[in-house]
C-alpha atoms as one frame of an Amber mdcrd trajectory, in Angstrom:
protein
  94.995 129.882 104.683  94.238 126.976 102.387  94.890 128.516  98.990  97.160
 131.226  97.627  94.632 133.169  95.597  95.941 135.819  93.228  94.303 139.253
  93.337  93.043 138.708  89.780  91.383 135.388  90.682  89.914 136.883  93.838
  88.455 139.726  91.782  86.959 137.221  89.323  85.433 135.290  92.212  83.899
 138.498  93.556  82.241 138.946  90.135  81.225 135.277  89.977  83.330 134.408
  86.919  85.670 131.632  88.134  85.718 128.436  86.113  86.952 125.019  87.217
  90.212 125.280  85.244  91.229 128.467  87.070  90.211 127.017  90.411  92.070
 123.750  89.841  95.190 125.672  88.776  95.003 127.624  92.038  94.714 124.358
  93.986  97.646 122.833  92.073  99.874 125.837  92.773  98.772 126.263  96.402
  98.851 122.627  97.535 101.720 120.976  95.614 102.059 117.927  97.878  98.321
 117.217  97.735  98.410 117.709  93.963 101.278 115.219  93.672  99.474 112.579
  95.745  96.211 112.998  93.879  97.754 113.008  90.401  99.818 109.936  91.291
  96.805 107.959  92.496  94.845 109.045  89.418  97.697 107.917  87.149  97.615
 104.567  88.956  93.856 104.426  88.415  94.293 104.812  84.654  96.037 101.439
  84.515  93.864  99.708  87.104  91.608  97.031  85.619  89.201  97.195  88.566
  88.627 100.974  88.479  90.360 101.605  91.829  93.737 102.874  93.009  94.913
 104.205  96.341  97.791 105.960  98.048  98.607 104.822 101.596 101.930 106.503
 102.385 101.707 108.964 105.275 102.950 112.471 104.414 106.572 113.143 105.430
 105.741 116.345 107.355 102.818 117.937 109.134 102.773 120.740 106.546 102.256
 118.185 103.785  99.615 116.386 105.842  97.857 119.732 106.188  97.850 120.191
 102.416  96.240 116.800 101.904  93.660 117.483 104.598  92.791 120.881 103.107
  92.437 119.440  99.617  90.246 116.498 100.550  88.274 117.928 103.463  87.008
 120.845 101.378  83.934 119.954  99.359  84.735 122.614  96.760  88.375 121.581
  96.336  87.673 117.863  96.234  84.713 118.443  93.914  86.810 120.571  91.582
  89.507 117.900  91.459  86.939 115.170  90.840  85.386 117.115  87.957  88.787
 117.990  86.520  90.061 114.402  86.554  86.727 112.626  86.015  87.055 110.450
  89.126  85.558 109.975  92.562  88.005 110.574  95.418  87.655 109.030  98.864
  89.728 109.756 101.954  90.690 107.914 105.172  93.118 108.433 108.048  94.565
 111.826 107.198  96.541 110.291 104.341  94.887 107.374 102.530  93.437 108.575
  99.244  91.349 106.330  97.036  90.454 107.131  93.439  87.565 105.384  91.768
  86.370 105.373  88.190  82.860 106.872  88.069  81.484 103.461  87.108  82.780
 102.077  90.425  81.028 104.519  92.768  78.320 102.003  93.596  80.687  99.025
  93.655  81.313  96.790  96.635  84.915  98.051  96.848  83.814 101.699  96.979
  81.148 101.020  99.613  83.705  99.096 101.702  86.314 101.877 101.372  83.923
 104.587 102.602  82.213 102.435 105.253  82.575 102.756 109.006  84.058  99.254
 108.994  86.621 100.280 106.366  87.626 103.302 108.414  88.023 101.232 111.575
  90.045  98.521 109.839  92.390 101.183 108.452  93.419 102.354 111.939  96.714
 101.649 113.614  98.424 102.967 116.780 101.029 104.969 114.826  98.265 106.868
 113.007  96.236 107.884 116.044  97.754 111.336 116.181  97.536 112.173 112.506
C-alpha cells in the first residue's frame, strides 16, 4: 500500500471532497523519507539562482527507495506535491530528484534532465539494480 489513508479521508474521497492540502498531508505522513527528500530539494531550489536543484543520494534502504518511487511514480502524488510547492519535479534512476522553478520547465537544463540522453548519462553499474 502506498499511502496510509485514514477512514475519515477515505470517506471524504468516496464523496469526492478531498482537497490538495488533505492529500498532501496524507502523503507527508505516509511517505516520510520521500517527503524529506522532496522538501530538501525544494529548499535548495529556493536559493538556486538558475531555478534548479537536485538530490542525488541513493536511499539508505529499500523501504526508503520504495517511498521515493511511490511518491514520484504516481501522477496524482507527484502532481499534488508540485501544486503544493509550486515546482516541477523530475525523476531519474530510482533516486535522483530534480526540482525546477515553473519558469524553467522549457529550459535547456530541464529538457536535458528529462531526456533519454540525460537518463543514460546518469547510469552507473552500482545503480543497475535499484
